[in-house]
């Protein structure tokens, strides 16, 4: 409704409408803040707030102290986490939606300030607001915003975020300070998270903000080892940027921009995208620039925050019950477009899950060309009410994941038709079925021979978390399992991977497939991309002379060389590469360290497997189930026959993970944070190579903790228990010369 339409309402009509809007806003807040699953788009929610504000301006008697326009989103009560009271209120921000509204706000602010002001302009991160409390430079608590007065204690989970220091660097730390910021998933990490969630048949997040909230607001209690590994991995991929302060008595700076410089000097993560501008036109230009370049930023943004830079004016201008008067949020409209739904096709992933995908006329949305979008399962297709041939509304959920919102029914001409989920796997023809009774998702049960599943598993073998074979990626995996030439692929299953020869690779031609959907990619002219990944392209002179012999490309030689080297990679990597459910890097390391060989793992009982620290009953059952399948055993036997070493050299056998002859024999070391010169896996492997036990958690049995930036809760636990903490240089010394080389006074 327009303002003029609101003005024509009688008081009772306005009261009824206000009540309806209040219900919608509160329902939306609960879904957004508590359920991490929004029921309204940002634009819809902002529209409800705007309409209620208009009604309350025209009918002041309708406004109450607990109106959604007067309170901060979120609730104080929580059953998940302990409550934390903020030392200073965490406010929300008022919004504007046009340059004219922004200029009107700036005019009022300068009028109330009584002088010219500078504007600090920064990106509005679509994340979860968090308050960090530091006492004498040490992080003591971290809490969500909640209702602005009381939030949820998420301190333990925050410590897994590498960018947040447990102890501030630099000097001049106040006795007590609150630092505010946004926790978020970077765009690429969010894409990978949702792809993994969809592949595993788990919930796909609507946008990065909900993914960040859902990841941070998790409890460790009741989770098994595999679930804990997944939880900690998700937390470790979160990032935070700080953008303000709460309680801080007499800060030694006079402007918001100087605050950022000081926070950065303390090791806190600040954005590089903010600017201080001396005019309203300059601030408006900043808003316009990022409105056109939203896709150029590493994290998701939904607008621009403009603050008066001078801190003294923050106190002078004050705040309303929910928002400061010295700052405003310019909200960008969500970008959505109309396009034609040409078809709905079904893709099969590594786990056999059959996923419908919308194939549309190519259209540009949120800075990129889009032609495909997941529809998750057949129930989602029905719920959205889309027909093949419809004109559909497409948006990028959070400007990242393409999402079909629904059809434009008014544009139907009668040629549209319903999508019917296929009864058989589109890749191998096997009848699709739910994994268990009641599942919505359908899966292809032909795990052994379904080309799509084999392709996914082979690509997983080459991934960084498994055997880390650089030349075995998306195109190579497709070429080996689903080539257009030859008719029979080099790999019917992964069993033959380590026996590949150059003759197996040369005749291959393959469609380049989309990493997410598994569908063939297209060239600009609409033709399908075709590659000969392992054959050298002849020169122009050779083509002219008719010399187009089958010659191996450097990529083919590199692949075979890396596969050969992978035969002697650590046992834990081989375990991950076998694609055993729940056996990720953490569980695989624990198994490899304890048993030392695949033969010992296979001969172990359920009880012996489950007793291993980091394994447990669920993973033990998964191991037993996997080895009970004959074609799984064939993979292991084939790899072993090809020279794969399924044993750790020099390992003394089950129950004795430490090497007796290393400089760290008998010592338990935990590596955490970013250690200069080491990857996380490299640090753990170095500990094991030196004869020590590379533990994943700190306990009273830990001898040393090697900690770099972002060490988090493990560092705090080590300090609490009085365990020596080493930096990267001391860690290298420990690995080379042992514990005697690291004197107690050298440990931090």
XYZ file of C-alpha atoms in Angstrom, residues 25 73 133 143 263 295 299 406 465 517 641 643 705:
13
model
C 7.272 -9.688 11.409
C 15.415 -8.716 16.166
C 34.459 -9.490 25.089
C 27.760 -13.954 22.263
C 41.613 -3.130 16.164
C 29.856 -10.032 -7.079
C 31.718 -12.358 1.025
C 8.255 -20.144 -8.953
C 41.439 -34.346 1.522
C 25.249 -31.140 -11.559
C 48.268 -55.884 -6.493
C 51.653 -51.751 -5.530
C 50.848 -27.661 21.923
